[in-house]
Each structure stands twice: as C-alpha cells, then as structure tokens.
XYZ file of C-alpha atoms in Angstrom:
611
model
C -8.998 5.620 18.648
C -7.840 8.692 16.751
C -4.106 8.678 16.058
C -2.347 11.865 14.938
C 1.258 13.042 15.003
C 1.171 14.238 18.621
C -0.028 10.933 20.113
C 1.396 8.461 17.581
C 4.509 7.405 19.510
C 2.692 7.143 22.831
C 0.037 4.846 21.328
C 2.231 2.805 19.008
C 2.527 -0.003 21.559
C -1.270 -0.276 21.616
C -1.319 -0.666 17.844
C 1.325 -3.382 17.982
C -0.517 -5.177 20.784
C -3.850 -5.042 18.942
C -2.276 -6.505 15.808
C -0.438 -9.171 17.787
C -3.551 -10.354 19.620
C -6.046 -10.122 16.745
C -7.727 -13.119 15.146
C -8.079 -10.883 12.112
C -8.224 -7.198 11.316
C -9.892 -5.029 8.687
C -8.393 -2.015 6.924
C -9.677 0.934 4.930
C -8.176 4.054 3.364
C -9.257 7.513 2.229
C -7.274 9.025 -0.655
C -6.882 12.415 -2.337
C -8.251 10.966 -5.588
C -8.886 7.894 -7.696
C -7.700 8.619 -11.242
C -5.651 11.530 -12.574
C -6.595 10.566 -16.136
C -9.892 9.446 -17.630
C -12.671 8.351 -15.259
C -12.172 4.769 -14.104
C -15.268 3.682 -16.030
C -13.759 5.048 -19.255
C -10.226 3.934 -18.437
C -11.128 0.267 -17.998
C -13.125 -2.193 -20.088
C -14.752 -5.543 -19.549
C -12.029 -7.508 -21.328
C -8.996 -6.139 -19.492
C -6.581 -8.826 -18.381
C -5.480 -8.549 -14.730
C -2.104 -7.220 -15.947
C -3.768 -4.567 -18.121
C -6.166 -3.530 -15.376
C -3.324 -3.247 -12.876
C -1.152 -1.151 -15.194
C -4.033 1.185 -16.089
C -4.995 1.836 -12.488
C -1.385 2.170 -11.347
C -0.506 4.637 -14.103
C -3.268 7.022 -13.068
C -3.200 6.656 -9.274
C 0.419 6.771 -8.074
C 0.462 10.539 -7.401
C -2.476 10.544 -4.997
C -1.984 10.596 -1.237
C -3.388 8.383 1.476
C -4.997 10.846 3.905
C -6.490 8.445 6.409
C -5.852 4.800 7.262
C -8.340 2.779 9.271
C -7.429 -0.368 11.173
C -9.837 -2.418 13.266
C -8.558 -5.495 15.112
C -11.016 -8.284 16.070
C -10.367 -10.867 18.780
C -12.945 -13.516 19.671
C -13.904 -13.971 23.313
C -14.973 -17.616 23.623
C -16.243 -17.122 27.174
C -18.879 -14.553 26.229
C -19.201 -15.602 22.553
C -18.447 -12.138 21.231
C -15.752 -10.224 19.387
C -13.673 -7.576 21.144
C -12.685 -4.773 18.775
C -9.874 -2.227 18.806
C -10.226 0.406 16.116
C -7.649 2.993 15.067
C -8.071 5.968 12.783
C -4.694 7.236 11.528
C -4.396 10.674 9.917
C -1.282 10.576 7.726
C 0.595 13.233 5.776
C 4.198 13.162 4.462
C 5.254 16.454 6.041
C 8.990 17.115 5.459
C 10.634 17.261 8.878
C 13.802 18.945 7.572
C 15.130 20.592 4.460
C 16.873 17.390 3.423
C 13.814 15.165 3.815
C 11.602 14.360 0.795
C 9.209 17.154 -0.159
C 6.381 15.103 -1.651
C 4.389 16.432 -4.597
C 0.902 14.999 -4.855
C -2.316 15.293 -6.845
C -5.849 16.024 -5.664
C -9.000 15.157 -7.583
C -11.699 17.772 -7.081
C -14.575 15.259 -7.022
C -12.820 13.162 -4.353
C -12.057 16.196 -2.187
C -15.626 17.418 -2.561
C -16.941 13.979 -1.589
C -14.744 13.779 1.527
C -15.718 17.331 2.511
C -19.402 16.411 2.202
C -18.775 13.543 4.622
C -17.295 15.909 7.219
C -13.681 14.931 6.608
C -11.263 17.109 8.631
C -8.569 18.246 6.178
C -6.931 20.545 8.744
C -6.270 17.516 10.902
C -4.502 15.831 7.971
C -2.287 18.745 6.991
C -1.546 20.113 10.478
C -1.444 16.927 12.535
C -0.990 14.068 10.060
C 1.563 11.381 10.930
C 4.577 11.615 8.590
C 5.927 8.616 6.752
C 8.734 7.533 4.446
C 8.923 4.505 2.220
C 11.875 2.159 2.534
C 13.959 3.797 -0.196
C 13.306 7.325 1.095
C 14.360 6.283 4.578
C 17.593 4.755 3.285
C 18.428 7.831 1.223
C 17.681 10.201 4.081
C 19.937 8.323 6.477
C 22.717 8.373 3.895
C 22.231 12.118 3.423
C 22.546 12.697 7.150
C 25.758 10.708 7.355
C 27.187 12.453 4.299
C 26.197 15.858 5.650
C 28.015 15.213 8.915
C 31.077 14.103 6.987
C 31.131 17.110 4.689
C 30.347 19.758 7.250
C 33.579 19.077 9.181
C 31.854 20.719 12.088
C 34.102 21.997 14.892
C 34.638 19.256 17.405
C 32.767 16.633 15.366
C 32.815 13.485 17.458
C 32.806 10.639 14.954
C 32.279 12.173 11.541
C 35.486 14.005 10.612
C 36.867 13.776 7.083
C 40.594 13.044 6.459
C 41.444 16.641 5.550
C 39.940 18.177 8.691
C 42.205 20.594 10.594
C 45.106 20.127 8.174
C 44.921 23.423 6.314
C 42.897 26.666 6.240
C 39.844 26.726 4.009
C 39.860 28.983 0.936
C 37.448 31.876 1.482
C 35.980 33.653 -1.584
C 36.826 37.362 -1.742
C 33.226 38.470 -1.307
C 32.920 36.402 1.900
C 36.205 37.291 3.638
C 34.781 40.290 5.461
C 31.857 38.182 6.710
C 34.115 35.377 8.005
C 36.550 37.841 9.626
C 33.639 39.417 11.490
C 32.544 35.980 12.743
C 36.057 35.188 13.975
C 36.213 38.507 15.851
C 32.999 37.639 17.681
C 34.330 34.202 18.589
C 37.582 35.682 19.905
C 35.546 38.029 22.111
C 33.544 35.046 23.360
C 36.666 33.102 24.260
C 38.135 36.095 26.105
C 34.965 36.758 28.065
C 34.621 35.199 31.510
C 30.867 35.791 31.660
C 29.565 34.822 28.211
C 29.257 31.116 27.432
C 27.318 31.205 24.171
C 27.242 33.239 20.962
C 24.269 33.386 18.603
C 25.298 34.412 15.105
C 22.910 36.188 12.773
C 20.906 34.001 10.329
C 22.862 33.480 7.112
C 22.888 31.433 3.907
C 23.688 27.761 3.693
C 26.934 28.545 1.875
C 27.998 30.972 4.608
C 27.215 28.416 7.305
C 29.367 25.882 5.490
C 32.265 28.374 5.380
C 31.832 29.023 9.108
C 31.908 25.314 9.936
C 34.985 24.689 7.797
C 36.856 27.725 9.127
C 36.123 26.980 12.782
C 37.053 23.328 12.347
C 40.517 24.406 11.226
C 40.993 27.415 13.493
C 39.395 26.081 16.701
C 39.748 22.275 16.787
C 39.030 22.312 20.543
C 37.230 24.435 23.083
C 34.008 25.244 21.226
C 30.852 23.485 20.108
C 29.054 24.604 16.925
C 25.398 23.882 16.204
C 22.789 25.075 13.697
C 19.331 25.959 15.000
C 16.165 27.376 13.452
C 13.999 30.356 14.404
C 10.204 30.308 14.478
C 10.325 31.932 11.040
C 12.353 28.970 9.733
C 15.557 31.050 9.568
C 18.675 29.002 10.273
C 21.474 30.374 12.448
C 24.598 29.107 14.204
C 25.141 28.903 17.975
C 28.708 28.701 19.297
C 29.364 27.567 22.883
C 32.504 27.435 25.007
C 32.937 23.852 26.232
C 35.571 21.507 27.589
C 36.273 18.179 25.884
C 33.858 16.205 28.055
C 31.012 18.654 27.482
C 31.730 18.735 23.751
C 31.414 14.960 23.506
C 28.206 14.993 25.517
C 26.647 17.601 23.222
C 27.689 15.747 20.104
C 26.087 12.604 21.456
C 22.886 14.540 22.222
C 22.911 16.016 18.730
C 23.330 12.604 17.148
C 20.550 11.130 19.311
C 18.243 14.002 18.336
C 18.953 13.430 14.642
C 18.146 9.733 15.010
C 14.914 10.576 16.804
C 13.984 13.011 14.015
C 14.656 10.305 11.453
C 12.479 7.846 13.344
C 9.732 10.466 13.562
C 9.997 10.982 9.810
C 9.567 7.250 9.231
C 6.400 7.625 11.318
C 3.438 5.712 9.959
C 5.754 3.489 7.942
C 6.286 1.593 11.167
C 2.729 0.376 10.742
C 2.897 -0.286 7.020
C 5.261 0.703 4.233
C 3.873 2.072 0.983
C 3.884 -0.322 -1.965
C 4.979 1.190 -5.241
C 7.043 0.821 -8.399
C 6.286 -2.813 -9.190
C 4.763 -4.790 -12.030
C 1.829 -7.085 -11.429
C 3.815 -10.129 -10.260
C 5.969 -8.019 -7.943
C 2.846 -6.309 -6.621
C 1.334 -9.711 -5.844
C 4.457 -10.908 -4.030
C 4.830 -7.731 -1.994
C 1.146 -7.653 -1.114
C 1.162 -11.239 0.180
C 4.426 -10.454 1.951
C 2.829 -7.622 3.940
C -0.592 -9.315 4.192
C -0.056 -13.110 4.027
C -3.817 -13.794 4.333
C -5.826 -11.062 2.648
C -9.588 -11.340 2.195
C -11.752 -9.076 0.027
C -15.282 -8.840 1.465
C -16.620 -7.527 -1.854
C -15.415 -10.658 -3.647
C -16.815 -12.824 -0.863
C -20.229 -11.140 -1.108
C -20.193 -11.498 -4.921
C -19.579 -15.241 -4.770
C -21.845 -18.182 -4.008
C -23.493 -18.870 -1.624
C -23.850 -15.097 -1.048
C -24.320 -13.866 -4.612
C -27.970 -14.930 -4.893
C -29.036 -13.343 -1.599
C -26.961 -10.125 -1.626
C -27.981 -7.620 -4.286
C -25.709 -4.701 -3.418
C -22.082 -5.227 -2.351
C -21.210 -1.588 -1.563
C -19.949 -1.461 2.006
C -22.832 0.483 3.554
C -25.540 -1.584 1.846
C -23.708 -4.832 2.530
C -23.514 -4.051 6.246
C -27.291 -3.401 6.305
C -28.129 -6.583 4.374
C -26.026 -8.740 6.677
C -28.181 -7.690 9.637
C -31.177 -9.377 8.014
C -32.257 -13.001 7.546
C -30.639 -15.451 6.862
C -27.651 -13.711 8.453
C -27.095 -13.010 12.137
C -25.250 -9.810 13.116
C -22.248 -10.605 15.322
C -21.997 -9.644 18.951
C -19.159 -7.149 19.325
C -17.820 -4.908 22.045
C -15.065 -2.296 22.047
C -12.085 -3.004 24.247
C -11.618 -0.882 27.356
C -10.140 2.471 26.453
C -11.275 2.323 22.845
C -14.251 4.318 21.532
C -17.196 2.341 20.215
C -18.950 2.849 16.886
C -22.709 2.990 16.417
C -23.651 1.631 12.993
C -26.978 3.465 13.213
C -25.144 6.783 12.912
C -23.292 5.651 9.772
C -19.911 7.386 10.073
C -19.121 6.303 6.524
C -15.836 7.294 4.925
C -14.051 7.670 8.189
C -11.375 5.054 7.620
C -11.573 3.586 11.134
C -15.344 3.165 10.923
C -15.193 1.661 7.432
C -12.580 -0.825 8.646
C -14.862 -1.663 11.583
C -17.947 -2.444 9.480
C -15.772 -4.326 6.964
C -14.831 -6.636 9.825
C -18.475 -6.991 10.846
C -19.386 -7.978 7.292
C -16.704 -10.654 7.247
C -17.868 -12.108 10.572
C -21.501 -12.305 9.423
C -20.617 -13.999 6.129
C -18.134 -16.378 7.752
C -20.692 -17.411 10.376
C -23.279 -17.968 7.628
C -20.938 -20.517 6.042
C -21.056 -22.377 9.348
C -24.772 -23.072 8.797
C -23.815 -25.462 5.983
C -21.891 -27.703 8.381
C -23.394 -30.762 9.934
C -23.964 -30.018 12.744
C -24.146 -26.237 12.088
C -21.637 -23.890 13.758
C -22.600 -20.473 15.086
C -19.023 -19.183 15.129
C -16.568 -19.654 12.263
C -12.985 -18.721 13.034
C -10.942 -16.496 10.725
C -8.593 -19.488 10.505
C -11.309 -21.884 9.395
C -11.014 -23.832 6.172
C -14.495 -22.576 5.321
C -13.119 -19.130 4.469
C -9.869 -20.268 2.857
C -11.260 -20.247 -0.712
C -11.645 -16.472 -0.441
C -8.136 -15.638 0.756
C -5.628 -13.735 -1.407
C -8.066 -12.933 -4.195
C -9.042 -9.344 -5.011
C -12.327 -8.484 -6.706
C -11.985 -7.169 -10.270
C -14.781 -4.737 -10.996
C -16.343 -4.617 -14.451
C -14.312 -7.501 -15.918
C -16.673 -9.863 -17.713
C -14.941 -13.208 -17.328
C -12.176 -12.834 -14.722
C -13.853 -12.363 -11.335
C -10.709 -11.829 -9.256
C -6.995 -11.073 -9.205
C -5.187 -14.097 -7.759
C -2.399 -12.916 -5.438
C -0.983 -16.399 -4.937
C -0.443 -17.567 -8.466
C -1.451 -17.305 -12.131
C -4.683 -15.540 -12.903
C -7.592 -17.247 -14.615
C -7.131 -17.489 -18.376
C -10.537 -17.468 -20.113
C -10.516 -18.591 -23.761
C -12.248 -15.512 -25.135
C -12.674 -17.323 -28.444
C -15.979 -15.473 -28.859
C -14.387 -12.005 -28.584
C -13.380 -9.740 -31.469
C -11.126 -6.680 -31.544
C -12.521 -3.945 -33.792
C -10.879 -0.732 -35.017
C -12.900 2.014 -36.677
C -13.074 5.808 -37.301
C -13.284 7.981 -34.194
C -16.642 9.331 -35.378
C -18.276 5.955 -34.785
C -20.676 5.507 -31.890
C -22.021 2.470 -30.060
C -24.996 2.399 -32.409
C -22.641 2.001 -35.378
C -21.107 -1.091 -33.821
C -24.508 -2.573 -33.103
C -25.449 -1.928 -36.728
C -22.238 -3.562 -37.981
C -22.901 -6.751 -35.996
C -26.699 -6.762 -36.333
C -26.617 -10.115 -38.149
C -24.935 -11.857 -35.195
C -27.662 -11.525 -32.583
C -26.936 -10.338 -29.056
C -23.499 -8.765 -28.582
C -21.601 -7.016 -25.772
C -19.401 -3.996 -26.469
C -16.458 -2.873 -24.320
C -14.834 0.339 -25.494
C -11.022 0.539 -25.392
C -10.591 4.077 -26.744
C -12.147 6.357 -29.370
C -11.175 4.107 -32.271
C -11.274 0.555 -30.905
C -13.447 -1.784 -28.885
C -13.959 -5.420 -27.950
C -17.125 -7.055 -29.246
C -18.344 -10.257 -27.632
C -20.500 -12.573 -29.773
C -22.959 -15.064 -28.360
C -21.549 -17.957 -30.436
C -17.791 -18.629 -30.966
C -18.608 -20.236 -34.343
C -19.595 -16.808 -35.653
C -16.180 -15.267 -35.027
C -14.528 -16.291 -38.295
C -17.568 -15.181 -40.284
C -17.313 -11.724 -38.700
C -13.571 -11.533 -39.403
C -14.135 -12.435 -43.059
C -16.620 -9.604 -43.484
C -13.897 -7.031 -42.780
C -11.330 -8.302 -45.293
C -12.393 -5.833 -47.951
C -13.687 -3.093 -45.652
C -11.945 0.286 -45.829
C -13.215 2.025 -42.713
C -12.920 -0.728 -40.104
C -10.956 -3.857 -39.287
C -11.916 -6.947 -37.298
C -9.517 -9.482 -35.811
C -9.858 -12.277 -33.283
C -8.934 -11.650 -29.653
C -6.067 -14.150 -29.990
C -4.623 -12.230 -32.968
C -4.909 -8.942 -31.059
C -3.110 -10.328 -28.007
C -0.383 -11.930 -30.114
C 0.446 -8.722 -31.970
C 0.379 -6.699 -28.770
C 2.714 -9.160 -27.076
C 5.203 -8.960 -29.953
C 5.299 -5.162 -29.709
C 5.839 -5.310 -25.951
C 8.758 -7.730 -26.297
C 10.471 -5.587 -28.937
C 10.032 -2.447 -26.856
C 11.217 -4.169 -23.698
C 14.533 -5.308 -25.109
C 15.095 -1.986 -26.823
C 14.622 -0.042 -23.606
C 16.240 -2.299 -21.065
C 18.332 -5.107 -22.456
C 19.046 -8.312 -20.595
C 21.153 -6.837 -17.802
C 18.730 -4.054 -16.967
C 15.757 -6.405 -16.813
C 17.638 -8.740 -14.479
C 18.796 -5.858 -12.306
C 15.250 -4.586 -11.883
C 14.041 -8.044 -10.958
C 16.760 -8.617 -8.358
C 16.388 -5.155 -6.831
C 12.725 -5.660 -6.041
C 12.313 -5.768 -2.280
C 9.483 -6.451 0.107
C 8.199 -3.579 2.265
C 9.151 -4.002 5.917
C 7.058 -3.611 9.059
C 4.334 -6.122 8.158
C 1.007 -5.380 9.785
C 0.039 -9.005 10.076
C 2.378 -11.871 10.892
C -0.152 -14.247 12.443
C -1.162 -16.028 9.308
C 2.145 -16.657 7.581
C 1.296 -19.585 5.368
C 0.417 -20.043 1.726
C -3.085 -21.257 0.981
C -3.569 -24.143 -1.415
C -6.640 -22.840 -3.215
C -8.142 -24.161 -6.412
C -9.350 -22.083 -9.333
C -10.569 -24.803 -11.655
C -12.925 -24.468 -14.576
C -16.191 -26.299 -15.133
C -18.569 -26.232 -18.076
C -19.849 -22.672 -18.288
C -18.525 -21.755 -14.842
C -15.400 -20.912 -12.917
C -15.164 -21.855 -9.293
C -13.416 -20.745 -6.143
C -14.291 -24.058 -4.503
C -11.759 -25.967 -2.409
C -10.764 -29.394 -3.642
C -12.843 -32.336 -2.392
C -10.097 -33.183 0.089
C -10.406 -29.683 1.533
C -14.207 -29.820 1.491
C -14.184 -32.000 4.612
C -14.552 -29.028 6.893
C -13.929 -28.513 10.572
C -15.930 -30.304 13.309
C -14.377 -28.212 16.039
C -15.514 -24.730 16.981
C -12.044 -23.360 16.314
C -9.571 -25.065 14.038
C -5.974 -24.563 15.129
C -3.248 -24.506 12.516
C 0.174 -26.004 13.114
C 2.715 -24.007 15.139
C 4.964 -23.782 12.101
C 2.216 -22.067 10.122
C 1.289 -19.603 12.842
C 4.825 -18.643 13.824
C 5.750 -15.006 13.434
C 7.742 -14.192 10.331
C 10.139 -11.540 9.177
C 9.447 -12.415 5.551
C 8.855 -8.804 4.596
C 12.432 -7.910 5.469
C 13.739 -10.796 3.382
C 14.349 -10.906 -0.322
C 11.525 -12.007 -2.578
C 13.438 -15.158 -3.439
C 13.431 -16.145 0.222
C 9.728 -15.380 0.347
C 9.108 -17.721 -2.563
C 11.063 -20.521 -0.842
C 9.037 -20.034 2.325
C 5.773 -20.055 0.391
C 6.666 -23.331 -1.335
C 7.617 -24.882 1.996
C 4.346 -23.819 3.588
C 2.325 -25.132 0.660
C 3.925 -28.526 1.230
C 3.048 -28.231 4.915
C -0.549 -27.359 4.001
C -0.954 -30.674 2.193
C -0.166 -32.499 5.424
C -3.122 -30.892 7.220
C -6.013 -33.336 7.418
C -9.442 -31.616 7.397
C -12.049 -32.683 9.913
C -15.828 -32.554 10.022
C -18.516 -33.074 7.445
C -20.552 -30.920 5.116
C -24.162 -31.380 4.088
C -24.903 -32.323 0.483
C -26.329 -28.886 -0.227
C -22.864 -27.356 0.101
C -21.437 -29.123 -2.939
C -21.961 -25.986 -5.027
C -20.476 -23.559 -2.521
C -18.301 -20.689 -3.756
C -18.975 -21.148 -7.488
C -18.214 -18.090 -9.611
C -19.838 -17.651 -13.043
C -17.825 -16.527 -16.067
C -19.940 -13.414 -16.574
C -20.997 -11.179 -13.701
C-alpha cells in the first residue's frame, strides 16, 4: 500500500493494526546517499572495533535523508498454513509546514541518486507528496515556539495567551511606521462604522509591521474584533480583521488553536510510525535501537552464519531471495491481506522500500523454517517467537570486519585478542606492494589500510609479532607497534581530549539527557534475550547455551504474558529501560525449553573468527 501525505492520516489506523497483529515485520529504507566522505570501502577497514565502525559511518551519514520507508507485516494463518502480509510503502520528506518549523538541510550523493533513478524511483512523489516528520526534540521546540509566539503577539482578543502588559498602555510606534499604522486604524474605524461590511483584508506586509498591528489593536480594540494572519497562494502573509461579539471571538480563537494543533500533528507526521535516531554514541545507539525494536533480526547476519553459511554463497537481498527458493529450502506460502496490493517476486521491484521489506520477510521465514528441519521430529513452520531463532536476535552484521562478525545490541561486543595484528605507520608514497615487501619474511599477511600513512598488518603467527616490532626500532621511514600498544595510546588521547572538552558535569549531563525515541513500531516482543557469545578454539559462536538448546516440541511456542505485554518503554528514560531489561532477563531464565534436537545440530549457528 502506497502511503503519501494526502492519505497518511486516513490509513494510519491500518498501519497501527498491521503492527499490532503481526507475528513479525520487516523494514527497509531508501536514502539520499551513503557516505558524504570517502567511499565506505576506503572509510572502513577490517580491524575496526564496533565503536570505531559506528563513529565512522555516523560521521559521514547523518546529513542524508530517508526518502522511502518500507514496512511489511507478517501474520501466520494456522488454518491454511500460510502467512498473510500487509505491506506499506511510505514516501517521506521533511517539508516545513510553516515559517517557524525546521527547514532541513540535507545532502545528496550523486551515485545514490543515479542508482535510484535507474530503478525507476519517483523523486517527484517524495518532494511533492512526501509525509513530513519531526524528531522528538524538533517537535518539542516547535510547540514551545508556538506557545511563545501566541504570548508575544498579544493578538487582539487572544483567548488564553495574553501577556501581563496587554492592554495597559499604547505601544511605541517607530516614526517611519506611524503613517502605516494610522492608515490601518482608519480602515478599522470605517469597518466598525459600516453596517454592511463584516471583514477587512489588509494588504500583505512585513512581519515587523504585522507585529505592530497586533500590538496596537490589542491596546486600542480589546473587544469587538478578531485578528488573524492568513497566507496567499504566493506565500504572502496578510491580516484579516473581523467584527465579532464576545461569543464569536472565543469560538474563532478555539478554532484557530485547534487548527494550529492539527498543523503541529501533521508536521510530526511519519514520526508517529517511528522517530529518527540520532546524536548518540554507540552504547546510547544500542539502547535506543532495542528500545524502538526490542527484537531485531538481521537476515544478512543470519544467512552468513551456520547452518546457512555453507549453502548460501551470496547474501545480497535479491540473490538471497532467489537462493532460498531452491533446495534444501522451501519458499513460504504467503498471501496479501484483503485491500493490500500483492508483490510478484518474478518482476523484481528491487529498491522500492515496501518490496524490499516484503522479500526480507520471505527470506526470514524460509531460513527460520529450515532450522525446523533439525528438530526431532522436524517442524515445517517455525514461529518468529521460537527459541530456534533467538540466537540471531539483536545482532547486526558488520561488513568487512575480519574477526568481529556482528554488533551486539544487547551487551558488550566480542573482544578478539588481535595479538597477531600490527599497526604500521609509513610515508604516504608507500603502496600495498611496499608493505608486502616489508613483511615478506613473515609468510602470508593481511593488510587493512587505515589512511594514506598507516595500516593494520595481520600475521599468520602471533609469535612473530615481537620479531616484527624489533625490526622497526632503528628504522627511519616506518614504525611498527603491536595492536595493544596502538589501542592503549589512542585510548589515552581520547580520555585527555574528553575531559578537556567536557569536564565531569558536562559528560554526566549528556548521559542523563539521552532519551529514547517515542512511538515504537513494535511492542509485541518486549523482552531481553539471554544470548551467548562465547569463544571456542579458533571459532566464535552465536549458539544458545545447552539449556536453551532443548528446543520447542510444539508448533508454536508461546511466551509468558509478562514478556508479551505491550510496553511504553520508548517513552521512558533509559535508566527505566535498563531496569526493565534486567527484570526480563531474570524472567527469561525461568522459561523451561521443550523438545529435542538431533545430534547433527550441535554445531548450529557457529561463527568463524575470519569471514
């Protein structure tokens, strides 16, 4: 279903209903760009920590716009053994609805715009009909501006927003404006004397002149008239003055206030579906993300992990969807709900956000059902609430990181030793071949460039690290240090800079002021997952603990009412969110798994150190 500004409010209840009923939903977005700095491949390297990767991507992506948001809700029909889908394609654009609303500046990346255009993306629909939105802070500021404006204007006959000095004394008129104000007063006097005329439209004028008119009329005519500012088709603002009695004046003021509130709600727009997440460090980003999406699953990570890794060669969305139609997978049976358009995967409407969200959901269903084949007896349908898929929740795939496969949204990230990694600095004229020549005596190496004068070099044997470091002690053109030394020095610099810039009070203020975004899209699955990320010799694993490996024997596992209850956690403070998460983790331990798993599943979900 296509959702634009003109039909957003009339269809909002359908969006809410689809989210409320869904077993799970998939999302996708189309943006105006990816990186406003170096290409992502040059910006990142294989030995980024999750914090470094997050900061790099955030720094070069915050000024891009979300043009299109796709949402596809999936609900399983047990009677017909099929999924019923409801897909929505939102066109969004932060159009300022008034002169006081935020006028957003944004960046476009030519390659991204060219790519979207080649896919038939309708930019006119975005800019002309996109749904507006405000983030939480913009909404708060705009409402405050409206209240302050009503207070300061001292508009004639203001119902509830009159400042203490209203009507007490005449306003001081600048000499160059006296003739203009006198002319306005003459027109108003003629209006009041006329038995036929009820309204007076003044000529368009400046904001300063309108303010003088409001202040003068508030003092000179405290009763009997109503003053309102309107706008012509050419965006010229003018004042309308009407003769009214006290009852009519109050009614009009109430209408005006109601209209302003409606305009504000329209400006909030798409934020009713989801608020933008911004201005946070990595830990705050994790907490806000899990606040809005308590159970988030990355299909790319799932497809890159055992038991899928060995049988799926390409995890790009289009190729993944094709592969999951083939053996040993079974494509799910799906049907669009009545009143919702259906998608045909044969036509490949790629990079339409609604379609991409739809096939993302199909991919999840196929992979989840495949996990059911490892049960004894096998299950043809695996619920989105099943313990089989829990190891994949709240972990985001990290592309091109050698030894950290995912960003853990629910806790500390994996900490690989990296005792075989060296940090090398050298002249900017050096090339990759120079580094290979420098380390030719150490066998196979991996190089990850940081910038023009530094890189990480990974040796095959940790015992060789100190030998390599010793070789640079007397070198003039390059320097080699261990990864641990590099991290330690970098951390010291960050601490010194942090206290210099902020100080204790500022750091604490920033931490306490961090707030969750409201209007959560998904409240069904409000519980914290107790996942393990333990290390084994040569491998890292996403596997559940042995206690959790006793998987469901029922077709659909039902969680406790306390875990599935709706939550307003995203409107709470982060500290309250942490308390709730801890409580739910304790509740999770009380859940006793049921069912049995065949011996072949003992190595499920293992993730190697190097991709």
